[in-house]
PDB file of C-alpha atoms and ligand atoms in Angstrom:
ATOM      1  CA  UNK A   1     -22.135  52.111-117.600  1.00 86.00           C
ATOM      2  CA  UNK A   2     -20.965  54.975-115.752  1.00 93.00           C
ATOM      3  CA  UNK A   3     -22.749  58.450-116.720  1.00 95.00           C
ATOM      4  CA  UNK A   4     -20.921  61.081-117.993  1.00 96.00           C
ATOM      5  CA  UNK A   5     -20.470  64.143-115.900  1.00 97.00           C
ATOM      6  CA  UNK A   6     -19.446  67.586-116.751  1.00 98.00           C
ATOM      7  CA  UNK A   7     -17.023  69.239-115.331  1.00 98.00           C
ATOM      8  CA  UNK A   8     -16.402  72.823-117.369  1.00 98.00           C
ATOM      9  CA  UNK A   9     -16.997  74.527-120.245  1.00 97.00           C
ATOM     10  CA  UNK A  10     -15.442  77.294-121.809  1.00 96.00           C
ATOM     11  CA  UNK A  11     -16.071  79.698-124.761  1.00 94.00           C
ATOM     12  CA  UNK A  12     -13.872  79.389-128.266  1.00 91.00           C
ATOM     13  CA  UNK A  13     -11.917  82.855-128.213  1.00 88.00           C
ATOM     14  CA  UNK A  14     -13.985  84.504-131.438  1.00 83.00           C
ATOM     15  CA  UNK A  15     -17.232  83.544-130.466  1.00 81.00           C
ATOM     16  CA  UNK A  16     -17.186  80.083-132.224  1.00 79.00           C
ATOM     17  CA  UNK A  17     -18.889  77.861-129.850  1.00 91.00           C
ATOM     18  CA  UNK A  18     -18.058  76.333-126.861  1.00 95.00           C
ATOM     19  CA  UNK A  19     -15.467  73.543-125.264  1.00 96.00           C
ATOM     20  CA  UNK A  20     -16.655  70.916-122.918  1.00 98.00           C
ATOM     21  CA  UNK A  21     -14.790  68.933-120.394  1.00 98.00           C
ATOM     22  CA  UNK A  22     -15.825  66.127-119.292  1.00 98.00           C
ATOM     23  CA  UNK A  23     -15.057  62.802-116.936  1.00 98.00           C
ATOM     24  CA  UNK A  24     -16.821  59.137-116.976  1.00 97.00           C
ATOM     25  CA  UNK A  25     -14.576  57.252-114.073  1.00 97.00           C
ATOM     26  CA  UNK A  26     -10.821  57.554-114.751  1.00 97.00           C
ATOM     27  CA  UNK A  27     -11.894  58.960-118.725  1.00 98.00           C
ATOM     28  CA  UNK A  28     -11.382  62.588-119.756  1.00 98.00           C
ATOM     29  CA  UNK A  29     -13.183  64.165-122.725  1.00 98.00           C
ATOM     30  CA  UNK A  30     -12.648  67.639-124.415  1.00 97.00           C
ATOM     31  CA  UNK A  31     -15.914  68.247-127.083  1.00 96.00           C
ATOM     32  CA  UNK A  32     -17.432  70.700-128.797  1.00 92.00           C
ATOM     33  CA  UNK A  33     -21.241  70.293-128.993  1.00 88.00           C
ATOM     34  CA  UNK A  34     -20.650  68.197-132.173  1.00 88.00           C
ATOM     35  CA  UNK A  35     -17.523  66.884-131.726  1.00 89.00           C
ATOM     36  CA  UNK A  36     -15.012  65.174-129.685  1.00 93.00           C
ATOM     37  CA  UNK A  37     -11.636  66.808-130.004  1.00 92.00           C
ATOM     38  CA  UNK A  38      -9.565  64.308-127.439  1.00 96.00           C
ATOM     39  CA  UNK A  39     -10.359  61.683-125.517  1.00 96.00           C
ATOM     40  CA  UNK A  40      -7.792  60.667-122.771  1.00 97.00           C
ATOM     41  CA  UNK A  41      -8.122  56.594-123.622  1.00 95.00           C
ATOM     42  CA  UNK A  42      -6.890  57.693-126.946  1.00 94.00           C
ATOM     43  CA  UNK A  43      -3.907  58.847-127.800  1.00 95.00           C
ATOM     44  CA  UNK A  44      -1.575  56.513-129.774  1.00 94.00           C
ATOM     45  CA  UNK A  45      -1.711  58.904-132.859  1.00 95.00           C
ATOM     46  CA  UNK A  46      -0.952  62.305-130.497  1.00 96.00           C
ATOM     47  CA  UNK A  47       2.212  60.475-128.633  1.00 97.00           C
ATOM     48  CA  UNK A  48       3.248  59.275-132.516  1.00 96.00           C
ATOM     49  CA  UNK A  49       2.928  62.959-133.726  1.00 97.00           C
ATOM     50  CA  UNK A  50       6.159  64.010-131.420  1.00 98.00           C
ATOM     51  CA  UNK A  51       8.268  60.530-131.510  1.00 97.00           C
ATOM     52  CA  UNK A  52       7.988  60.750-135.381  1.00 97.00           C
ATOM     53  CA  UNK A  53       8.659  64.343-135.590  1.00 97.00           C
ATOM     54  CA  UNK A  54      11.724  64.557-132.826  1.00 96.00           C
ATOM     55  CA  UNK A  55      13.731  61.856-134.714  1.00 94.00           C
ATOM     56  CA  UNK A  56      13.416  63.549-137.891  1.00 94.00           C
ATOM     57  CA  UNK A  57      14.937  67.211-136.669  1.00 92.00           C
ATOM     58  CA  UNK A  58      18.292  67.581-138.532  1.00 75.00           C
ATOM     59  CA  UNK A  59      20.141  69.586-135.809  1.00 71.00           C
ATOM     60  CA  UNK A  60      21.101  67.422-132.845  1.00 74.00           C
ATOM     61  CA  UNK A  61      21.297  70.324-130.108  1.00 85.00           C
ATOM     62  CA  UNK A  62      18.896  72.948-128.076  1.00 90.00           C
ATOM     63  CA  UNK A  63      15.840  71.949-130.472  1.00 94.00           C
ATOM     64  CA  UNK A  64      13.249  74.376-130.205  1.00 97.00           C
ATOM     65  CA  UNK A  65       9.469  73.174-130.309  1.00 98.00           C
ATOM     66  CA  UNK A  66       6.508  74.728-131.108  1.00 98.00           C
ATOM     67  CA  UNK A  67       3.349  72.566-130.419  1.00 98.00           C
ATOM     68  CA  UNK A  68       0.315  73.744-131.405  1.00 98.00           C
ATOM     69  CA  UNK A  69      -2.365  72.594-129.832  1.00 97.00           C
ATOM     70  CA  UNK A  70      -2.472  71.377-125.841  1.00 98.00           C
ATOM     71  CA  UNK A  71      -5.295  69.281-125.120  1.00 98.00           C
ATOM     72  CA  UNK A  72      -4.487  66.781-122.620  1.00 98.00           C
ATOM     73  CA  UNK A  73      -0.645  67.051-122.962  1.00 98.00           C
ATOM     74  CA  UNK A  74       0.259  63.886-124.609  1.00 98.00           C
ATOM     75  CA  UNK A  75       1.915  65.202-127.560  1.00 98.00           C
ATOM     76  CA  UNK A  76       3.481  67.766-125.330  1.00 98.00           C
ATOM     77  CA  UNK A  77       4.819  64.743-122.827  1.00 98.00           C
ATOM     78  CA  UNK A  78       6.453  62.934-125.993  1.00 98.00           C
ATOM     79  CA  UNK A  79       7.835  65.927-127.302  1.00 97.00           C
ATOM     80  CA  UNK A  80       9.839  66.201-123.422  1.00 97.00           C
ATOM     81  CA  UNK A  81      10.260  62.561-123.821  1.00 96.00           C
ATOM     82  CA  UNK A  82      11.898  62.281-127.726  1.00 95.00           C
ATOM     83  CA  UNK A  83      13.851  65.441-127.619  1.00 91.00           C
ATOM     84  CA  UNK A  84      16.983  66.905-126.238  1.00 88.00           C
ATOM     85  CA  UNK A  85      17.259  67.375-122.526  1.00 91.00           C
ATOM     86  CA  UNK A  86      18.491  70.616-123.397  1.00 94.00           C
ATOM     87  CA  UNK A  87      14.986  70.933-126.094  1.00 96.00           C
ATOM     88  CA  UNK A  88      13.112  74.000-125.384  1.00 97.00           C
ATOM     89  CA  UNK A  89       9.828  73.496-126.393  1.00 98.00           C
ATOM     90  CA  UNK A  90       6.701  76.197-126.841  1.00 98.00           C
ATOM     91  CA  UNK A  91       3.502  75.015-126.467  1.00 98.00           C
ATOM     92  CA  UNK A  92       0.242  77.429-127.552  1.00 98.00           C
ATOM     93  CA  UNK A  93      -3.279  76.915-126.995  1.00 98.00           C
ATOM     94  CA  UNK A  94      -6.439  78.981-127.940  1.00 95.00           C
ATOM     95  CA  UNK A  95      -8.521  78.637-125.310  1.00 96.00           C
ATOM     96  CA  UNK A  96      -7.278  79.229-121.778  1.00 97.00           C
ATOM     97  CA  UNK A  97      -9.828  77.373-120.022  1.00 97.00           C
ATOM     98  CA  UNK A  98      -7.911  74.080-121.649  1.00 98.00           C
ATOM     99  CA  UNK A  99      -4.391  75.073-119.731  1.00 98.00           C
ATOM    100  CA  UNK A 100      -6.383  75.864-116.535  1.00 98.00           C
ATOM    101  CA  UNK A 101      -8.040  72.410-116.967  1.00 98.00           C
ATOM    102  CA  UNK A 102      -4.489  70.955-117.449  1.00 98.00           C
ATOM    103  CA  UNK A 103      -3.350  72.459-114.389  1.00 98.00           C
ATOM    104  CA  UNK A 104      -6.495  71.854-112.294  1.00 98.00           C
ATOM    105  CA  UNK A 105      -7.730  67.792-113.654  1.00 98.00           C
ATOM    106  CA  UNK A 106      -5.982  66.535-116.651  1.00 98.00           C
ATOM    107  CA  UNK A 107      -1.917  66.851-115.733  1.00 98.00           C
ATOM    108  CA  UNK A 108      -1.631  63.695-114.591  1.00 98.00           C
ATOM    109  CA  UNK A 109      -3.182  61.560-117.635  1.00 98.00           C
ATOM    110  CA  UNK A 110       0.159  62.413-119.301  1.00 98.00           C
ATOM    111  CA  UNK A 111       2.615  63.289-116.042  1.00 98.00           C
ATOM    112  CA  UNK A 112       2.019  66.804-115.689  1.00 98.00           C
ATOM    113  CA  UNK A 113       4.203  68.227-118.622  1.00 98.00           C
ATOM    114  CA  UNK A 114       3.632  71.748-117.829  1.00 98.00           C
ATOM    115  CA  UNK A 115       5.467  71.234-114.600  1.00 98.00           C
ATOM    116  CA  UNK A 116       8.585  71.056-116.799  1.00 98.00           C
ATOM    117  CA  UNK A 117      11.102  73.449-117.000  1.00 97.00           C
ATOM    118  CA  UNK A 118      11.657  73.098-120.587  1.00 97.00           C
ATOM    119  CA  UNK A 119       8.010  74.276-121.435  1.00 98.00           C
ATOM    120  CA  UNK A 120       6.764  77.819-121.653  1.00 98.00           C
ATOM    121  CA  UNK A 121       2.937  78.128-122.840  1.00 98.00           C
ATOM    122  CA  UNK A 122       1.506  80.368-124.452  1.00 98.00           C
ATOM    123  CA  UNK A 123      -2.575  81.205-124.827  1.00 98.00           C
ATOM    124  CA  UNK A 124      -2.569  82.475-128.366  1.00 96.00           C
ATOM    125  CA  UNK A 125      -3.749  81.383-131.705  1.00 95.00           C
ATOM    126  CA  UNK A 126      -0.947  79.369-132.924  1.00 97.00           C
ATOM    127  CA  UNK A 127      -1.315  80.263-136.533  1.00 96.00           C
ATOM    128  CA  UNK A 128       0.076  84.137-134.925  1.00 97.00           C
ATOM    129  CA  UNK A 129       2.652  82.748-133.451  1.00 98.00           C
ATOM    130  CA  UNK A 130       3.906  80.911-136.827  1.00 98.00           C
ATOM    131  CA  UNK A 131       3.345  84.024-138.785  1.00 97.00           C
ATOM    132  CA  UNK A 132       5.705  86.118-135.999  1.00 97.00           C
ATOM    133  CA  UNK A 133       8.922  84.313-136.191  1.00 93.00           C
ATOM    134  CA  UNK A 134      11.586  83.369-139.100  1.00 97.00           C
ATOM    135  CA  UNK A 135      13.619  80.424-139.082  1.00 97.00           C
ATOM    136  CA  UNK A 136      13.151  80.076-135.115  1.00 97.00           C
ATOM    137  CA  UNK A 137      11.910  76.572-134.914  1.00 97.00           C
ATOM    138  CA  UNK A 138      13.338  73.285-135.323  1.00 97.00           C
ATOM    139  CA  UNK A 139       9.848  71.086-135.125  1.00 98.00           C
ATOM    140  CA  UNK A 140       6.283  72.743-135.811  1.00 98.00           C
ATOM    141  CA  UNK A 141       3.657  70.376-134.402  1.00 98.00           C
ATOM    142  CA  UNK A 142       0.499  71.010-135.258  1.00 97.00           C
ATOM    143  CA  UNK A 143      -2.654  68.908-133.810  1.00 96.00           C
ATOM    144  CA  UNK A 144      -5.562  71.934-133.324  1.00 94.00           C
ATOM    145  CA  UNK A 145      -8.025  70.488-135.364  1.00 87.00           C
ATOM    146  CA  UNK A 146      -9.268  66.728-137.034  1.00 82.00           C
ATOM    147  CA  UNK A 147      -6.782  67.232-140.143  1.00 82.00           C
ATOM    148  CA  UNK A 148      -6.099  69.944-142.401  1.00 86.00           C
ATOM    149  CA  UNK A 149      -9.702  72.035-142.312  1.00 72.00           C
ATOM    150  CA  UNK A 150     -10.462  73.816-138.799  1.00 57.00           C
ATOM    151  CA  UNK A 151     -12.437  71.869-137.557  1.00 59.00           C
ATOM    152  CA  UNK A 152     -12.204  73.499-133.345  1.00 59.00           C
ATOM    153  CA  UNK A 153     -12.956  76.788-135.324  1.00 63.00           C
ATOM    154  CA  UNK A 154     -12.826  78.110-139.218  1.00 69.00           C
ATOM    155  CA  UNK A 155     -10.326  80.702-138.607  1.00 81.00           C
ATOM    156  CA  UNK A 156      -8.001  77.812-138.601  1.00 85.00           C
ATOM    157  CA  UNK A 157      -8.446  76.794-142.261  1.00 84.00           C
ATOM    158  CA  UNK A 158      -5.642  79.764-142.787  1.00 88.00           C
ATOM    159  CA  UNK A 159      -2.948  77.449-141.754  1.00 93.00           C
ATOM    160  CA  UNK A 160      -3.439  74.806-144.047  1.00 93.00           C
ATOM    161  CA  UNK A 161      -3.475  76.983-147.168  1.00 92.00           C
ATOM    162  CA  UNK A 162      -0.552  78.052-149.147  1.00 92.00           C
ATOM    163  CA  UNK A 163      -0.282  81.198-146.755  1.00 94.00           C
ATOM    164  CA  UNK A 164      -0.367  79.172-143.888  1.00 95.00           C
ATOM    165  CA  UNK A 165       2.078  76.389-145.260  1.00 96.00           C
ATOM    166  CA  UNK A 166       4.463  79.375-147.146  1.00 97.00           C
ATOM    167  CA  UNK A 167       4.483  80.921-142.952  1.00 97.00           C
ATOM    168  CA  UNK A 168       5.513  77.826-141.417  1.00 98.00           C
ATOM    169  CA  UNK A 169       8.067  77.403-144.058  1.00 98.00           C
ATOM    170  CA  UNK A 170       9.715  80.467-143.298  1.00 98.00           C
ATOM    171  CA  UNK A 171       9.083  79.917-139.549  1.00 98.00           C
ATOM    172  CA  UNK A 172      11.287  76.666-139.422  1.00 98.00           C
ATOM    173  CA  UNK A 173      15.218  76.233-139.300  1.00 96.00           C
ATOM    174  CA  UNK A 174      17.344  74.809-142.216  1.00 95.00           C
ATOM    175  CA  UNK A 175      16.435  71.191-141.176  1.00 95.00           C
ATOM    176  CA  UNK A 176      13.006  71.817-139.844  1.00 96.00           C
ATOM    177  CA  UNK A 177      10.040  69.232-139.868  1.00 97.00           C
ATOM    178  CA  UNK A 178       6.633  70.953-139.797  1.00 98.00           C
ATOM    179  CA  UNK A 179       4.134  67.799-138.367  1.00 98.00           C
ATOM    180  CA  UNK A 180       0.573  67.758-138.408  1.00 97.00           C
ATOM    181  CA  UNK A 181      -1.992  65.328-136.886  1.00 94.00           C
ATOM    182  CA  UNK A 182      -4.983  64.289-139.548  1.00 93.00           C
ATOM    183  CA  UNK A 183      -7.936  61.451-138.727  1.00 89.00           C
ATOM    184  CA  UNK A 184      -7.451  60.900-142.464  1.00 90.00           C
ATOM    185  CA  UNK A 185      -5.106  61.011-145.636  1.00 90.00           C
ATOM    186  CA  UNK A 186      -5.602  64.152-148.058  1.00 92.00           C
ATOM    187  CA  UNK A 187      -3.825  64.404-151.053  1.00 93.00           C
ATOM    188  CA  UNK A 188      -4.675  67.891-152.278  1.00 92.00           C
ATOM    189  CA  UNK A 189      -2.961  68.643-148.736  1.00 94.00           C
ATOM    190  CA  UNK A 190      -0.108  66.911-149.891  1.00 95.00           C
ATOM    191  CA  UNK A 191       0.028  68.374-152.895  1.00 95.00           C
ATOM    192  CA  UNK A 192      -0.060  71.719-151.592  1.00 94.00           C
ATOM    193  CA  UNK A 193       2.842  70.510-148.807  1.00 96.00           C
ATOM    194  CA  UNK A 194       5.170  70.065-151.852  1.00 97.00           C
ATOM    195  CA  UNK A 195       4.413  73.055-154.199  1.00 96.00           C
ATOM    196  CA  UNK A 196       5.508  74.450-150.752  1.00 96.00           C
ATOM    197  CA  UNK A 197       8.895  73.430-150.850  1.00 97.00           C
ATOM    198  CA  UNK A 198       8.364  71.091-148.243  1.00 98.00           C
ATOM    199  CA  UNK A 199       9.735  67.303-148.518  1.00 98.00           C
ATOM    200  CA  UNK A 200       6.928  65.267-147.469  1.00 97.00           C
ATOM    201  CA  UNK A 201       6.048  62.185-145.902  1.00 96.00           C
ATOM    202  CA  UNK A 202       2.907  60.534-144.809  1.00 93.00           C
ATOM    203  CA  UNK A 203       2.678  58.037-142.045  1.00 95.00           C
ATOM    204  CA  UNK A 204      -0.127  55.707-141.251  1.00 93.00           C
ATOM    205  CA  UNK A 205      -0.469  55.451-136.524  1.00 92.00           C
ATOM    206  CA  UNK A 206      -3.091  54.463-134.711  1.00 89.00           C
ATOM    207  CA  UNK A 207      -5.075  55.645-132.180  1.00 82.00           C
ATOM    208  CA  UNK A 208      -4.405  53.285-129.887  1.00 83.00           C
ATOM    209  CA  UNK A 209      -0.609  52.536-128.197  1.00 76.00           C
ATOM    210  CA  UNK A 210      -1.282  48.684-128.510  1.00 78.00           C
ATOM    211  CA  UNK A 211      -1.328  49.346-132.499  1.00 78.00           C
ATOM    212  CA  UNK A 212      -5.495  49.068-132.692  1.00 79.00           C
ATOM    213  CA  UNK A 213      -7.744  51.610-133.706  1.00 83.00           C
ATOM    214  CA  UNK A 214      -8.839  53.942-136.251  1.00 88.00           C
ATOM    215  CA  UNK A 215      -5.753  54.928-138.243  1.00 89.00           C
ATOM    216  CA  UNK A 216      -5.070  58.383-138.798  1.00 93.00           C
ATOM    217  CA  UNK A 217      -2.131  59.952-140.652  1.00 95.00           C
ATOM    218  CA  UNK A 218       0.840  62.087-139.747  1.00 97.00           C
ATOM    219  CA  UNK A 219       2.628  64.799-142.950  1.00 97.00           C
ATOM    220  CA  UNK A 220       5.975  65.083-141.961  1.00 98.00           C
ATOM    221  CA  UNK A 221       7.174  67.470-143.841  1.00 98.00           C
ATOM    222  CA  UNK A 222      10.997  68.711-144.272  1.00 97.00           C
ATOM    223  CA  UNK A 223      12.418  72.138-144.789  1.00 97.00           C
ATOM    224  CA  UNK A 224      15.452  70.143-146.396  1.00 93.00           C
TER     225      UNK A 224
HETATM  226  C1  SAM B   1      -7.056  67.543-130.537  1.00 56.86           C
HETATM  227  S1  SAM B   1      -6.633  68.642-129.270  1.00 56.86           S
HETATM  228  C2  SAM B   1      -4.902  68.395-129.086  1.00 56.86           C
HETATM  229  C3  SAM B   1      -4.565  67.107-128.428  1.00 56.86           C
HETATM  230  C4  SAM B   1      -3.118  67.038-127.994  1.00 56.86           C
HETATM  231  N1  SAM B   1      -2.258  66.730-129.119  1.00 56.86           N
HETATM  232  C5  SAM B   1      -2.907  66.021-126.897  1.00 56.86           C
HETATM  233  O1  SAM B   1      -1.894  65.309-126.954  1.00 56.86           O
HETATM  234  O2  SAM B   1      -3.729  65.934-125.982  1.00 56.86           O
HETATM  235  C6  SAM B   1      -6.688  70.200-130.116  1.00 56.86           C
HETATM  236  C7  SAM B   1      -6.297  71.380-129.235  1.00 56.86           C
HETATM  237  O3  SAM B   1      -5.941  72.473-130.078  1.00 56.86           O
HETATM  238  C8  SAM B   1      -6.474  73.664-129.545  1.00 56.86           C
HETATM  239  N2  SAM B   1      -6.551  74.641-130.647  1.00 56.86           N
HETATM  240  C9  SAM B   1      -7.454  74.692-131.651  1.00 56.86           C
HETATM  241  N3  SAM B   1      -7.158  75.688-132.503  1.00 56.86           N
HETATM  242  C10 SAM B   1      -6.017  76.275-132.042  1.00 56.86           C
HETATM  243  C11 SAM B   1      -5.211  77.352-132.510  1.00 56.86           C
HETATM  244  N4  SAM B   1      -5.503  78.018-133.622  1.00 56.86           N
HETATM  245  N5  SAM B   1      -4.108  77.699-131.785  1.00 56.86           N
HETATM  246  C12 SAM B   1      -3.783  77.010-130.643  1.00 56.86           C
HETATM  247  N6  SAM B   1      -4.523  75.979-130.161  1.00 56.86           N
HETATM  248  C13 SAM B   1      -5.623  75.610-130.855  1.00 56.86           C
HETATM  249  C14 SAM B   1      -7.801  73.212-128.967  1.00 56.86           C
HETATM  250  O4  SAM B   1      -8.318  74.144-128.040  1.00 56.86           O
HETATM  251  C15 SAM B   1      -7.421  71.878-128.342  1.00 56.86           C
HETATM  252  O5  SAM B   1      -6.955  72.038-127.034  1.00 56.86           O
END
């Protein structure tokens, strides 16, 4: 088998650990020391998170995206790919060693999104970004962490709690779907969705395109 070699690591902006990329032939990993947040032979369940989400936004015109989250730019690709062509679409990302990594050796696992005019990027904490802006967004997408408890760094446990859910409420459009990416179902997460306001759904993907894999589970959830 062929060894894995490492190519970068970077620092988790508030001193929470560290972010590893590495390669093994033509296959791409981002981990923490612990933990593998994406792997670039799997991403079935990320490319899901934007189809699903883009054919639920009410408003058929100029959608405006907010994707939390870049890692290797699939959900960012199917966002492009599912939306308008006239979709503006914000993607934010917490540690700017991941966009440079983008730029520099991952672009073309998902055909170098970033290179498209529709995208502006922003290296933030996407959590501020939510809590800055009212009724601005047609499609939240949120996929920062393994489901709804941070799992790339605590601080991000804030935007799965009522705060964090009330925020993105207020953050989408009449018509709005806030999406977010879990390895597994929760139903105190769903519960929470709801007392919300938020019209929820739960769908079952996989991690693989083919339809194999782990399944994981998507809350779409409406601002009806
Ligand atoms: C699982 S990966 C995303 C995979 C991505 N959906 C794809 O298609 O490749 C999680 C990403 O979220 C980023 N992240 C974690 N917390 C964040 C936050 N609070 N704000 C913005 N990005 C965050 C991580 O640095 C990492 O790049």
């Amino acid at each position: 088998m062929i060894p894995w070699e490492e190519i970068d690591r970077a620092d988790v902006p508030g001193g929470e650990g560290e972010v590893i990329l590495r390669k093994r032939g033509t296959e791409f990993s981002i981990r923490t020391d612990t933990t593998e947040l994406m792997n670039s032979r799997l991403h079935g369940a990320e490319d899901a998170l934007a189809e699903l989400t883009c054919n639920r936004i009410a408003r058929k015109k100029q959608h405006r995206i907010l994707i939390g989250g870049l890692g290797m730019g699939y959900t960012l690709a199917a966002a492009l790919q599912y939306s308008e062509a006239d979709s503006l679409v914000t993607v934010v990302e917490l540690i700017p060693a991941v966009v440079r990594w983008n730029r520099e050796h991952l672009g073309h696992l998902a055909g170098n999104p970033l290179d498209d005019g529709r995208v502006s990027v922003l290296e933030e904490d996407v959590a501020a970004i939510i809590s800055s802006k009212k009724s601005t967004w047609d499609a939240i997408l949120l996929d920062v962490d393994n489901g709804p408890d941070g799992l790339t760094r605590q601080a991000n446990d804030r935007i799965y709690g009522m705060g964090g859910l009330q925020k993105a409420f207020r953050a989408l459009r009449p018509g709005g779907i806030l999406s977010i990416w879990s390895s597994g179902a929760d139903e105190r997460f769903t519960r929470r969705l709801n007392q919300c306001q938020f019209q929820t759904e739960n769908v079952a993907v996989r991690a693989r395109k083919s339809g194999k894999g782990s399944r994981h589970t998507i809350w779409l959830a409406a601002k009806c």
